Amino acid sequence: MKKKKGPRRIILKAPWEIEKLRAANQIVAEILAGLRQHLTSGITTAEIDRIASEEIEKRGAKPAFKGYHGYPATTCISVNHEIVHGIPSDKRVLAQGDLVSIDLGVILDGYFGDAAFSQIVGQSGSDLAKRLLSVTKESLYRGIAQARAKRRLGDISSAIQRYVESQGFSVVRKFVGHGIGTQLHEPPEVPNFGAKGTGPILKPGMVLAIEPMVTAGSYDIRVLDDGWTAVTMDGSLAAHFEHTVAITDKKAEILSDGFM
Ligand code: MF3
Ligand code: CO
């Protein structure tokens, strides 16, 4: 989500609500797992979006992004130097070696699911693209490892940032993760940068969408004239991984598990 201002309270979810969130997120995970198989050269991003829409419908859910502040599609599909919020298009044909990020949100029974992955099309990715993927994914899991009761939100942010920067990459500042529940975006914002030991204390019942966006160059971004597609200012490659997780009194539960 886009970074915005304004302190609002973090909503704790009851166990039955966590189950609703799990159900929504499991639909996202199943569909993302299926979409991976379709990421072959020659397919258009609009075709991928169509498949996602059909799969959502089959499962009795609804797309979460379509119509959100006017967003026109079911998925966000962002290629190479596009970071997030790429709009699927009939004109965008994927080729071997493209680094593609797919973000999908659904709503089921009033509760939201949200997750994303990046992948290279075919076997022919550059070493840089492969390293960027593995570092971004690993940073997500390092963030999740900090998502535990009694720790602070900044522990998640800092774990992601430190790892990414130690590998020579940058974390995007203009977009952040978020709380999720009966809204796609709830408090708190979950930045992928920040200081350990700062921010709200994590509590069981908090549900967070953690979503590092990482670039191979600088973290500056700009949004294209379509009003959505966020790209790296310097044209460097970008990757994005996202899981929705529930804080418990042990390890966080990855509600969207099953597609990475
Ligand atoms: N996972 C992204 C986010 O939380 C996807 C939002 S796309 C939008 O910002 F269209 F809904 F904005
Ligand atoms: Co999100």
Coordinates of N, CA, C and O in Angstrom, one line a residue, residues 20-193:
K20 N -11.3 -16.9 9.4 CA -11.8 -16.3 8.1 C -10.7 -15.7 7.3 O -10.7 -15.8 6.1
L21 N -9.7 -15.1 8.0 CA -8.6 -14.5 7.2 C -7.8 -15.6 6.6 O -7.3 -15.5 5.5
R22 N -7.7 -16.8 7.3 CA -6.9 -17.9 6.8 C -7.6 -18.4 5.5 O -7.0 -18.7 4.5
A23 N -8.9 -18.5 5.6 CA -9.7 -19.0 4.4 C -9.5 -18.1 3.2 O -9.2 -18.6 2.1
A24 N -9.6 -16.8 3.4 CA -9.4 -15.9 2.3 C -7.9 -16.0 1.8 O -7.7 -16.0 0.5
N25 N -7.0 -16.0 2.7 CA -5.6 -16.1 2.3 C -5.2 -17.4 1.6 O -4.3 -17.4 0.8
Q26 N -5.9 -18.5 2.0 CA -5.6 -19.8 1.4 C -6.1 -19.8 -0.1 O -5.5 -20.4 -0.9
I27 N -7.2 -19.0 -0.3 CA -7.6 -18.9 -1.7 C -6.5 -18.1 -2.5 O -6.1 -18.6 -3.6
V28 N -6.0 -17.1 -2.0 CA -4.9 -16.3 -2.6 C -3.7 -17.2 -2.9 O -3.2 -17.3 -4.0
A29 N -3.3 -18.0 -1.9 CA -2.2 -18.9 -2.0 C -2.4 -19.9 -3.1 O -1.5 -20.2 -3.9
E30 N -3.5 -20.6 -3.1 CA -3.8 -21.6 -4.1 C -3.8 -21.0 -5.5 O -3.2 -21.6 -6.5
I31 N -4.3 -19.8 -5.7 CA -4.4 -19.2 -7.0 C -3.0 -18.7 -7.4 O -2.6 -19.0 -8.6
L32 N -2.2 -18.2 -6.5 CA -0.9 -17.8 -6.9 C 0.0 -19.0 -7.3 O 0.7 -18.9 -8.2
A33 N -0.2 -20.1 -6.5 CA 0.5 -21.3 -6.9 C 0.2 -21.7 -8.3 O 1.1 -22.1 -9.1
G34 N -1.1 -21.6 -8.7 CA -1.5 -22.0 -10.0 C -0.9 -21.0 -11.1 O -0.6 -21.4 -12.2
L35 N -0.9 -19.7 -10.7 CA -0.4 -18.8 -11.7 C 1.0 -19.0 -12.0 O 1.5 -18.7 -13.2
R36 N 1.8 -19.4 -11.1 CA 3.2 -19.7 -11.3 C 3.4 -20.6 -12.6 O 4.3 -20.3 -13.4
Q37 N 2.5 -21.6 -12.7 CA 2.6 -22.5 -13.9 C 2.4 -21.8 -15.2 O 2.8 -22.2 -16.2
H38 N 1.6 -20.7 -15.1 CA 1.3 -20.0 -16.3 C 2.3 -18.9 -16.7 O 2.2 -18.3 -17.8
L39 N 3.3 -18.7 -15.9 CA 4.3 -17.7 -16.2 C 5.4 -18.2 -17.2 O 6.5 -18.5 -16.9
T40 N 4.9 -18.3 -18.5 CA 5.8 -18.7 -19.5 C 5.9 -17.7 -20.6 O 5.0 -16.8 -20.7
S41 N 6.9 -17.8 -21.4 CA 7.1 -16.7 -22.4 C 5.9 -16.8 -23.4 O 5.5 -17.8 -23.8
G42 N 5.4 -15.6 -23.9 CA 4.3 -15.5 -24.8 C 3.0 -15.2 -24.2 O 2.1 -14.7 -24.9
I43 N 2.8 -15.4 -22.9 CA 1.6 -15.1 -22.2 C 1.5 -13.6 -22.0 O 2.6 -13.0 -21.8
T44 N 0.3 -13.0 -22.1 CA 0.2 -11.6 -21.7 C -0.2 -11.5 -20.3 O -0.8 -12.4 -19.7
T45 N 0.1 -10.3 -19.7 CA -0.3 -10.1 -18.3 C -1.8 -10.0 -18.2 O -2.3 -10.4 -17.1
A46 N -2.5 -9.6 -19.2 CA -4.0 -9.6 -19.1 C -4.5 -11.0 -19.1 O -5.5 -11.3 -18.4
E47 N -3.9 -12.0 -19.8 CA -4.3 -13.4 -19.7 C -4.2 -13.9 -18.3 O -5.0 -14.6 -17.8
I48 N -3.0 -13.6 -17.7 CA -2.8 -14.1 -16.3 C -3.9 -13.5 -15.4 O -4.5 -14.2 -14.5
D49 N -4.2 -12.2 -15.6 CA -5.3 -11.6 -14.8 C -6.6 -12.2 -15.0 O -7.4 -12.4 -14.0
R50 N -6.9 -12.6 -16.2 CA -8.2 -13.3 -16.5 C -8.2 -14.7 -15.8 O -9.3 -15.0 -15.2
I51 N -7.1 -15.4 -15.8 CA -7.1 -16.7 -15.1 C -7.4 -16.5 -13.6 O -8.2 -17.2 -13.0
A52 N -6.7 -15.5 -13.0 CA -6.9 -15.2 -11.6 C -8.4 -14.9 -11.3 O -8.9 -15.4 -10.3
S53 N -9.0 -14.1 -12.2 CA -10.4 -13.7 -11.9 C -11.3 -14.9 -12.0 O -12.2 -15.0 -11.1
E54 N -11.0 -15.8 -12.9 CA -11.9 -17.0 -13.0 C -11.7 -17.9 -11.8 O -12.7 -18.4 -11.2
E55 N -10.5 -18.0 -11.3 CA -10.2 -18.9 -10.2 C -10.8 -18.3 -8.9 O -11.3 -19.1 -8.0
I56 N -10.9 -17.0 -8.8 CA -11.5 -16.4 -7.6 C -13.0 -16.6 -7.6 O -13.6 -17.1 -6.6
E57 N -13.6 -16.4 -8.8 CA -15.0 -16.7 -9.0 C -15.4 -18.1 -8.6 O -16.4 -18.3 -7.9
K58 N -14.6 -19.1 -9.1 CA -14.8 -20.5 -8.9 C -14.9 -20.8 -7.4 O -15.6 -21.7 -7.0
R59 N -14.1 -20.0 -6.6 CA -14.0 -20.3 -5.2 C -15.0 -19.5 -4.4 O -15.0 -19.4 -3.1
G60 N -15.9 -18.7 -5.1 CA -16.9 -18.0 -4.4 C -16.4 -16.7 -3.7 O -17.0 -16.2 -2.8
A61 N -15.2 -16.3 -4.1 CA -14.6 -15.0 -3.5 C -14.7 -13.9 -4.5 O -15.3 -14.1 -5.6
K62 N -14.3 -12.7 -4.1 CA -14.3 -11.6 -5.0 C -12.9 -10.9 -5.0 O -12.1 -11.0 -4.0
P63 N -12.5 -10.3 -6.1 CA -11.2 -9.7 -6.1 C -11.2 -8.5 -5.2 O -12.2 -7.8 -5.1
A64 N -10.1 -8.3 -4.5 CA -10.0 -7.2 -3.5 C -9.4 -5.9 -4.1 O -9.7 -4.8 -3.6
F65 N -8.6 -6.0 -5.2 CA -8.0 -4.8 -5.7 C -8.9 -4.1 -6.7 O -8.8 -2.8 -6.8
K66 N -9.7 -4.8 -7.5 CA -10.5 -4.2 -8.5 C -11.5 -3.2 -7.9 O -12.2 -3.5 -7.0
G67 N -11.3 -2.0 -8.4 CA -12.2 -0.9 -7.9 C -11.6 -0.2 -6.6 O -12.2 0.8 -6.2
Y68 N -10.5 -0.7 -6.1 CA -9.9 -0.1 -4.9 C -9.2 1.2 -5.4 O -8.3 1.2 -6.1
H69 N -9.8 2.3 -4.9 CA -9.3 3.7 -5.4 C -9.3 3.7 -7.0 O -8.4 4.3 -7.5
G70 N -10.2 2.9 -7.6 CA -10.3 2.9 -9.0 C -9.3 2.0 -9.7 O -9.2 2.0 -11.0
Y71 N -8.6 1.1 -9.0 CA -7.7 0.2 -9.6 C -8.5 -0.7 -10.6 O -9.5 -1.3 -10.2
P72 N -8.0 -0.9 -11.8 CA -8.9 -1.5 -12.9 C -8.8 -3.1 -13.0 O -9.5 -3.6 -13.9
A73 N -8.0 -3.8 -12.2 CA -7.8 -5.2 -12.5 C -7.8 -6.0 -11.2 O -7.9 -5.5 -10.1
T74 N -7.8 -7.4 -11.4 CA -7.8 -8.3 -10.3 C -6.4 -8.4 -9.6 O -6.3 -8.5 -8.4
T75 N -5.4 -8.5 -10.5 CA -4.0 -8.7 -10.0 C -3.2 -7.4 -10.3 O -3.6 -6.6 -11.1
C76 N -2.1 -7.3 -9.6 CA -1.1 -6.3 -10.0 C 0.1 -7.2 -10.6 O 0.5 -8.1 -9.9
I77 N 0.5 -6.9 -11.8 CA 1.6 -7.6 -12.4 C 2.7 -6.6 -12.9 O 2.4 -5.8 -13.8
S78 N 3.8 -6.7 -12.3 CA 4.9 -5.7 -12.4 C 6.1 -6.4 -13.0 O 6.6 -7.4 -12.4
V79 N 6.6 -5.9 -14.1 CA 7.7 -6.6 -14.8 C 9.0 -5.8 -14.8 O 9.0 -4.6 -15.0
N80 N 10.1 -6.5 -14.4 CA 11.5 -5.9 -14.4 C 11.6 -4.7 -13.6 O 11.6 -4.8 -12.3
H81 N 11.7 -3.5 -14.1 CA 11.9 -2.3 -13.3 C 10.6 -1.8 -12.7 O 10.6 -0.8 -11.9
E82 N 9.5 -2.4 -13.0 CA 8.2 -2.1 -12.4 C 8.3 -2.8 -11.0 O 8.6 -3.9 -10.9
I83 N 7.9 -2.0 -10.0 CA 8.0 -2.5 -8.6 C 6.7 -3.2 -8.1 O 6.7 -4.3 -7.8
V84 N 5.7 -2.4 -8.2 CA 4.3 -2.9 -7.8 C 3.3 -2.1 -8.6 O 3.6 -1.1 -9.2
H85 N 2.0 -2.6 -8.5 CA 0.8 -2.0 -9.0 C 0.9 -1.9 -10.6 O 0.2 -1.0 -11.1
G86 N 1.6 -2.8 -11.2 CA 1.6 -2.8 -12.7 C 0.2 -3.3 -13.1 O -0.4 -4.2 -12.5
I87 N -0.4 -2.6 -14.1 CA -1.8 -3.0 -14.6 C -1.7 -4.0 -15.7 O -1.0 -3.7 -16.7
P88 N -2.3 -5.1 -15.5 CA -2.3 -6.2 -16.6 C -2.8 -5.6 -17.9 O -3.7 -4.8 -17.9
S89 N -2.1 -6.0 -19.0 CA -2.5 -5.5 -20.3 C -2.3 -6.5 -21.4 O -1.5 -7.4 -21.3
D90 N -3.2 -6.5 -22.4 CA -3.1 -7.4 -23.5 C -1.9 -7.1 -24.4 O -1.5 -7.9 -25.2
K91 N -1.3 -5.9 -24.2 CA -0.1 -5.6 -25.0 C 1.2 -6.0 -24.3 O 2.2 -6.0 -24.9
R92 N 1.1 -6.5 -23.1 CA 2.3 -6.8 -22.3 C 2.5 -8.3 -22.4 O 1.9 -9.1 -21.7
V93 N 3.4 -8.7 -23.3 CA 3.8 -10.1 -23.6 C 5.0 -10.5 -22.8 O 6.1 -9.8 -22.9
L94 N 4.9 -11.5 -22.0 CA 6.1 -11.9 -21.2 C 7.1 -12.6 -22.0 O 6.8 -13.4 -22.9
A95 N 8.4 -12.4 -21.7 CA 9.5 -13.1 -22.4 C 10.4 -13.8 -21.4 O 10.5 -13.4 -20.3
Q96 N 11.1 -14.8 -22.0 CA 12.2 -15.5 -21.2 C 13.0 -14.5 -20.4 O 13.5 -13.5 -21.0
G97 N 13.3 -14.7 -19.2 CA 14.2 -13.9 -18.4 C 13.5 -12.7 -17.8 O 14.2 -12.0 -16.9
D98 N 12.3 -12.4 -18.1 CA 11.6 -11.3 -17.4 C 11.4 -11.6 -15.9 O 11.1 -12.8 -15.6
L99 N 11.6 -10.6 -15.1 CA 11.4 -10.8 -13.6 C 10.0 -10.2 -13.4 O 9.7 -9.0 -13.5
V100 N 9.0 -11.1 -13.0 CA 7.6 -10.8 -12.9 C 7.1 -10.9 -11.5 O 7.4 -11.9 -10.8
S101 N 6.5 -9.8 -11.0 CA 5.9 -9.9 -9.7 C 4.3 -9.9 -9.8 O 3.8 -9.1 -10.5
I102 N 3.7 -10.8 -9.1 CA 2.2 -10.9 -9.2 C 1.7 -10.8 -7.8 O 2.1 -11.5 -6.8
D103 N 0.8 -9.8 -7.6 CA 0.2 -9.5 -6.3 C -1.3 -9.7 -6.5 O -1.9 -9.3 -7.4
L104 N -1.9 -10.5 -5.5 CA -3.3 -10.8 -5.6 C -4.0 -10.6 -4.2 O -3.5 -11.0 -3.2
G105 N -5.2 -10.0 -4.3 CA -6.0 -9.9 -3.1 C -7.4 -10.3 -3.3 O -7.9 -10.2 -4.5
V106 N -8.0 -11.0 -2.3 CA -9.4 -11.4 -2.5 C -10.1 -11.1 -1.2 O -9.5 -10.8 -0.1
I107 N -11.4 -11.0 -1.3 CA -12.3 -10.9 -0.2 C -13.2 -12.1 -0.1 O -13.8 -12.5 -1.2
L108 N -13.3 -12.8 1.0 CA -14.2 -13.9 1.2 C -14.9 -13.7 2.5 O -14.3 -13.5 3.6
D109 N -16.2 -13.7 2.5 CA -17.0 -13.6 3.7 C -16.6 -12.4 4.5 O -16.6 -12.5 5.8
G110 N -16.3 -11.3 3.9 CA -16.0 -10.1 4.6 C -14.5 -9.9 5.1 O -14.2 -8.9 5.6
Y111 N -13.7 -10.9 4.8 CA -12.3 -10.8 5.2 C -11.4 -10.9 4.0 O -11.6 -11.6 3.1
F112 N -10.2 -10.2 4.2 CA -9.3 -10.1 3.0 C -8.1 -11.0 3.1 O -7.6 -11.3 4.2
G113 N -7.7 -11.4 1.9 CA -6.4 -12.1 1.7 C -5.5 -11.3 0.8 O -6.1 -10.7 -0.1
D114 N -4.2 -11.3 1.0 CA -3.3 -10.5 0.2 C -1.9 -11.1 0.3 O -1.4 -11.4 1.3
A115 N -1.4 -11.4 -0.9 CA 0.0 -12.0 -1.0 C 0.5 -11.8 -2.4 O -0.2 -11.5 -3.3
A116 N 1.8 -12.0 -2.5 CA 2.5 -11.7 -3.7 C 3.8 -12.5 -3.8 O 4.4 -12.9 -2.8
F117 N 4.3 -12.8 -5.1 CA 5.6 -13.4 -5.3 C 6.2 -12.8 -6.5 O 5.5 -12.2 -7.4
S118 N 7.5 -13.0 -6.7 CA 8.2 -12.6 -7.9 C 8.8 -13.9 -8.5 O 9.2 -14.8 -7.7
Q119 N 9.0 -13.9 -9.8 CA 9.6 -15.1 -10.4 C 10.1 -14.7 -11.8 O 9.7 -13.7 -12.4
I120 N 11.1 -15.5 -12.2 CA 11.7 -15.2 -13.5 C 11.0 -16.1 -14.5 O 10.7 -17.3 -14.2
V121 N 10.7 -15.6 -15.7 CA 10.0 -16.4 -16.7 C 11.1 -17.2 -17.4 O 12.1 -16.7 -17.9
G122 N 10.8 -18.6 -17.4 CA 11.8 -19.5 -18.1 C 13.0 -19.7 -17.2 O 13.0 -19.4 -16.1
Q123 N 14.0 -20.3 -17.8 CA 15.2 -20.7 -17.1 C 16.3 -19.7 -17.2 O 17.4 -19.8 -16.6
S124 N 16.1 -18.6 -18.0 CA 17.2 -17.8 -18.5 C 17.5 -16.5 -17.8 O 17.9 -15.5 -18.4
G125 N 17.1 -16.4 -16.5 CA 17.3 -15.1 -15.8 C 18.7 -14.8 -15.6 O 19.6 -15.7 -15.5
S126 N 19.0 -13.5 -15.4 CA 20.4 -13.1 -15.1 C 20.7 -13.4 -13.7 O 19.8 -13.6 -12.8
D127 N 22.0 -13.5 -13.4 CA 22.4 -13.8 -12.0 C 21.9 -12.8 -11.1 O 21.5 -13.0 -9.9
L128 N 21.9 -11.5 -11.5 CA 21.4 -10.4 -10.7 C 19.9 -10.6 -10.3 O 19.5 -10.5 -9.2
A129 N 19.1 -10.9 -11.3 CA 17.7 -11.2 -11.1 C 17.5 -12.3 -10.1 O 16.7 -12.2 -9.2
K130 N 18.3 -13.4 -10.3 CA 18.1 -14.5 -9.4 C 18.5 -14.1 -7.9 O 17.8 -14.5 -7.0
R131 N 19.6 -13.4 -7.8 CA 20.0 -13.0 -6.5 C 19.0 -12.0 -5.8 O 18.7 -12.1 -4.6
L132 N 18.4 -11.1 -6.6 CA 17.4 -10.2 -6.1 C 16.2 -10.9 -5.6 O 15.6 -10.6 -4.5
L133 N 15.8 -12.0 -6.4 CA 14.6 -12.8 -5.9 C 14.9 -13.4 -4.6 O 14.1 -13.4 -3.7
S134 N 16.1 -14.1 -4.5 CA 16.3 -14.9 -3.3 C 16.5 -13.9 -2.1 O 16.0 -14.2 -1.0
V135 N 17.1 -12.8 -2.3 CA 17.3 -11.8 -1.2 C 16.0 -11.3 -0.7 O 15.7 -11.1 0.5
T136 N 15.1 -10.9 -1.7 CA 13.8 -10.3 -1.3 C 13.0 -11.3 -0.6 O 12.3 -11.0 0.5
K137 N 12.9 -12.6 -1.1 CA 12.2 -13.6 -0.4 C 12.7 -13.9 1.0 O 12.0 -13.9 2.0
E138 N 14.0 -14.0 1.1 CA 14.6 -14.2 2.4 C 14.3 -13.1 3.4 O 14.1 -13.3 4.6
S139 N 14.3 -11.9 2.9 CA 14.1 -10.7 3.7 C 12.6 -10.8 4.3 O 12.4 -10.4 5.5
L140 N 11.7 -11.3 3.5 CA 10.3 -11.4 4.0 C 10.3 -12.4 5.2 O 9.7 -12.2 6.2
Y141 N 11.0 -13.6 5.0 CA 11.0 -14.6 6.0 C 11.8 -14.1 7.3 O 11.4 -14.5 8.4
R142 N 12.8 -13.3 7.1 CA 13.5 -12.7 8.3 C 12.5 -11.7 9.0 O 12.6 -11.6 10.2
G143 N 11.7 -11.0 8.2 CA 10.7 -10.1 8.8 C 9.7 -10.9 9.6 O 9.4 -10.6 10.8
I144 N 9.2 -12.0 9.0 CA 8.2 -12.8 9.6 C 8.8 -13.5 10.9 O 8.1 -13.6 11.9
A145 N 10.1 -13.8 10.9 CA 10.7 -14.4 12.1 C 10.6 -13.4 13.3 O 10.6 -13.8 14.5
Q146 N 10.5 -12.1 13.0 CA 10.5 -11.1 14.1 C 9.0 -10.8 14.5 O 8.8 -10.0 15.4
A147 N 8.1 -11.3 13.7 CA 6.6 -11.0 14.0 C 6.1 -11.9 15.1 O 5.4 -12.9 14.9
R148 N 6.5 -11.5 16.3 CA 6.1 -12.3 17.5 C 5.6 -11.4 18.6 O 6.1 -10.3 18.7
A149 N 4.7 -11.9 19.4 CA 4.2 -11.2 20.5 C 5.3 -10.7 21.4 O 6.3 -11.3 21.5
K150 N 5.1 -9.4 21.9 CA 6.1 -8.7 22.7 C 7.2 -8.1 22.0 O 7.9 -7.2 22.5
R151 N 7.5 -8.5 20.8 CA 8.5 -7.7 20.0 C 7.8 -6.4 19.5 O 6.5 -6.3 19.6
R152 N 8.5 -5.6 18.8 CA 7.9 -4.4 18.2 C 7.9 -4.4 16.7 O 8.7 -5.1 16.1
L153 N 7.0 -3.6 16.2 CA 6.9 -3.5 14.7 C 8.2 -3.2 14.1 O 8.6 -3.8 13.0
G154 N 9.0 -2.3 14.7 CA 10.3 -1.9 14.1 C 11.3 -3.1 14.0 O 12.2 -3.0 13.3
D155 N 11.0 -4.1 14.8 CA 11.9 -5.3 14.8 C 11.7 -6.0 13.4 O 12.7 -6.5 12.8
I156 N 10.5 -6.0 12.9 CA 10.2 -6.6 11.6 C 10.9 -5.7 10.5 O 11.7 -6.2 9.7
S157 N 10.6 -4.4 10.6 CA 11.2 -3.5 9.6 C 12.7 -3.6 9.5 O 13.3 -3.6 8.4
S158 N 13.3 -3.5 10.7 CA 14.7 -3.5 10.8 C 15.4 -4.8 10.3 O 16.4 -4.7 9.6
A159 N 14.7 -5.9 10.6 CA 15.3 -7.2 10.1 C 15.3 -7.2 8.6 O 16.3 -7.7 7.9
I160 N 14.2 -6.7 8.0 CA 14.1 -6.7 6.5 C 15.2 -5.8 5.9 O 16.0 -6.2 5.1
Q161 N 15.2 -4.6 6.4 CA 16.2 -3.6 5.9 C 17.6 -4.0 6.0 O 18.4 -3.9 5.1
R162 N 18.0 -4.5 7.2 CA 19.4 -4.9 7.5 C 19.8 -5.9 6.5 O 20.9 -5.9 6.0
Y163 N 19.0 -7.0 6.4 CA 19.4 -8.1 5.5 C 19.5 -7.6 4.1 O 20.5 -7.8 3.4
V164 N 18.5 -6.8 3.6 CA 18.5 -6.4 2.2 C 19.8 -5.5 1.9 O 20.5 -5.7 0.9
E165 N 20.0 -4.6 2.8 CA 21.2 -3.7 2.6 C 22.5 -4.4 2.7 O 23.4 -4.1 2.0
S166 N 22.5 -5.4 3.6 CA 23.8 -6.2 3.7 C 24.1 -6.9 2.4 O 25.2 -7.3 2.2
Q167 N 23.1 -7.2 1.6 CA 23.3 -7.9 0.3 C 23.5 -6.9 -0.8 O 23.5 -7.3 -2.0
G168 N 23.5 -5.6 -0.5 CA 23.8 -4.6 -1.6 C 22.6 -4.1 -2.3 O 22.7 -3.4 -3.3
F169 N 21.4 -4.4 -1.8 CA 20.2 -3.9 -2.5 C 19.5 -2.9 -1.6 O 19.9 -2.6 -0.5
S170 N 18.4 -2.3 -2.1 CA 17.7 -1.2 -1.4 C 16.2 -1.6 -1.2 O 15.6 -2.3 -2.0
V171 N 15.7 -1.1 -0.1 CA 14.2 -1.2 0.2 C 13.5 0.0 -0.2 O 13.9 1.1 0.1
V172 N 12.4 -0.2 -0.9 CA 11.5 0.9 -1.3 C 10.9 1.6 0.0 O 10.5 0.9 0.9
R173 N 10.8 2.9 0.0 CA 10.3 3.7 1.1 C 8.9 4.1 0.9 O 8.1 4.3 1.9
K174 N 8.5 4.3 -0.3 CA 7.2 5.0 -0.6 C 6.0 4.0 -0.4 O 4.8 4.4 -0.4
F175 N 6.3 2.7 -0.4 CA 5.2 1.7 -0.2 C 5.6 0.9 1.0 O 6.7 0.6 1.2
V176 N 4.5 0.4 1.7 CA 4.8 -0.3 3.0 C 3.8 -1.5 3.1 O 2.7 -1.5 2.4
G177 N 4.0 -2.4 4.0 CA 3.0 -3.4 4.3 C 2.0 -2.8 5.2 O 2.0 -1.6 5.5
H178 N 1.0 -3.6 5.7 CA -0.1 -3.0 6.4 C -0.9 -4.1 7.2 O -0.8 -5.3 7.0
G179 N -1.6 -3.6 8.2 CA -2.6 -4.5 8.9 C -3.7 -4.9 7.8 O -3.9 -4.2 6.8
I180 N -4.3 -6.0 8.1 CA -5.4 -6.5 7.2 C -6.4 -7.2 8.0 O -6.1 -7.8 9.0
G181 N -7.7 -7.1 7.5 CA -8.8 -7.8 8.3 C -10.1 -7.6 7.5 O -10.2 -8.2 6.4
T182 N -11.0 -6.9 8.0 CA -12.2 -6.6 7.2 C -12.0 -5.4 6.3 O -12.9 -5.0 5.5
Q183 N -10.8 -4.9 6.3 CA -10.3 -3.9 5.3 C -9.0 -4.5 4.7 O -8.3 -5.1 5.4
L184 N -8.8 -4.1 3.4 CA -7.5 -4.5 2.8 C -6.3 -3.8 3.5 O -5.3 -4.5 3.7
H185 N -6.5 -2.6 3.8 CA -5.5 -1.8 4.5 C -6.0 -1.3 5.8 O -6.9 -0.5 5.9
E186 N -5.4 -1.9 6.9 CA -5.7 -1.4 8.3 C -4.4 -0.9 8.9 O -3.4 -1.3 8.4
P187 N -4.5 -0.2 10.0 CA -3.3 0.1 10.8 C -2.8 -1.2 11.3 O -3.6 -2.1 11.5
P188 N -1.5 -1.3 11.5 CA -0.5 -0.3 11.3 C 0.1 -0.4 9.9 O 0.0 -1.4 9.3
E189 N 0.9 0.7 9.6 CA 1.7 0.5 8.4 C 2.9 -0.4 8.8 O 3.4 -0.3 10.0
V190 N 3.4 -1.2 7.9 CA 4.5 -2.1 8.2 C 5.6 -1.7 7.2 O 5.7 -2.3 6.1
P191 N 6.5 -0.7 7.6 CA 7.6 -0.3 6.7 C 8.6 -1.5 6.6 O 8.7 -2.3 7.5
N192 N 9.3 -1.5 5.5 CA 10.4 -2.4 5.3 C 11.8 -1.8 5.6 O 12.8 -2.3 5.2
F193 N 11.7 -0.8 6.4 CA 12.9 -0.1 6.9 C 12.5 0.5 8.3 O 11.4 0.9 8.5

